[in-house]
Short mmCIF file of C-alpha atoms in Angstrom, two decimals:
data_model
loop_
_atom_site.label_atom_id
_atom_site.label_comp_id
_atom_site.label_asym_id
_atom_site.label_seq_id
_atom_site.Cartn_x
_atom_site.Cartn_y
_atom_site.Cartn_z
CA UNK A 99 50.63 110.01 42.02
CA UNK A 100 54.11 108.60 42.40
CA UNK A 101 54.94 106.68 45.57
CA UNK A 102 58.23 107.38 47.35
CA UNK A 103 59.83 105.53 50.25
CA UNK A 104 62.24 107.78 52.11
CA UNK A 105 64.78 107.37 54.87
CA UNK A 106 65.01 110.44 57.10
CA UNK A 107 67.72 109.64 59.70
CA UNK A 108 67.33 112.83 61.74
CA UNK A 109 63.54 112.48 62.21
CA UNK A 110 62.97 112.05 65.95
CA UNK A 111 59.77 113.62 67.24
CA UNK A 112 56.29 114.89 66.52
CA UNK A 113 57.68 118.28 65.50
CA UNK A 114 59.86 116.57 62.87
CA UNK A 115 56.83 114.63 61.68
CA UNK A 116 54.78 117.82 61.31
CA UNK A 117 57.49 119.58 59.28
CA UNK A 118 57.87 116.62 56.94
CA UNK A 119 54.11 116.29 56.42
CA UNK A 120 53.89 120.03 55.68
CA UNK A 121 56.80 119.83 53.22
CA UNK A 122 55.13 117.01 51.29
CA UNK A 123 51.76 118.79 51.39
CA UNK A 124 53.36 121.96 50.00
CA UNK A 125 54.04 119.95 46.83
CA UNK A 126 50.44 118.76 46.59
CA UNK A 127 51.28 115.35 48.01
CA UNK A 128 50.60 113.48 51.20
CA UNK A 129 52.37 111.21 53.65
CA UNK A 130 50.74 107.79 53.70
CA UNK A 131 53.01 106.25 56.35
CA UNK A 132 55.53 107.65 58.81
CA UNK A 133 57.46 105.67 61.42
CA UNK A 134 59.61 107.64 63.84
CA UNK A 135 61.31 104.47 65.10
CA UNK A 136 62.52 103.19 61.72
CA UNK A 137 62.86 106.72 60.24
CA UNK A 138 60.90 105.59 57.16
CA UNK A 139 58.36 107.80 55.40
CA UNK A 140 56.13 106.76 52.52
CA UNK A 141 54.76 109.67 50.53
CA UNK A 142 52.76 110.19 47.37
CA UNK A 143 53.19 113.21 45.13
CA UNK A 144 53.29 114.17 41.47
CA UNK A 145 56.86 115.48 41.62
CA UNK A 146 60.36 114.21 40.92
CA UNK A 147 62.52 112.55 43.57
CA UNK A 148 64.73 115.64 43.56
CA UNK A 149 61.80 118.02 44.18
CA UNK A 150 60.56 115.93 47.10
CA UNK A 151 63.99 115.61 48.69
CA UNK A 152 64.64 119.33 48.26
CA UNK A 153 61.33 120.23 49.95
CA UNK A 154 62.15 118.02 52.93
CA UNK A 155 65.71 119.40 53.04
CA UNK A 156 64.26 122.93 53.03
CA UNK A 157 62.14 121.90 56.03
CA UNK A 158 65.37 121.10 57.89
CA UNK A 159 65.69 117.34 57.41
CA UNK A 160 68.03 115.20 55.36
CA UNK A 161 66.11 112.76 53.19
CA UNK A 162 67.14 110.02 50.83
CA UNK A 163 65.23 107.59 48.65
CA UNK A 164 65.16 104.17 50.25
CA UNK A 165 65.64 101.40 47.73
#
């Protein structure tokens, strides 16, 4: 699986966390780390960056790859 580190600036609460985890899971991946304070999510999935970002966007959150 590929590892992605994402910045999700509008992630604020447990509901946001749930939606993001579900979006990643819908692609067959999983969230390995999520920090609401820093807005950083680490996820693993066998998809492209674009597919992962689109899934999170479809869940209602703006995501970007953190370098």
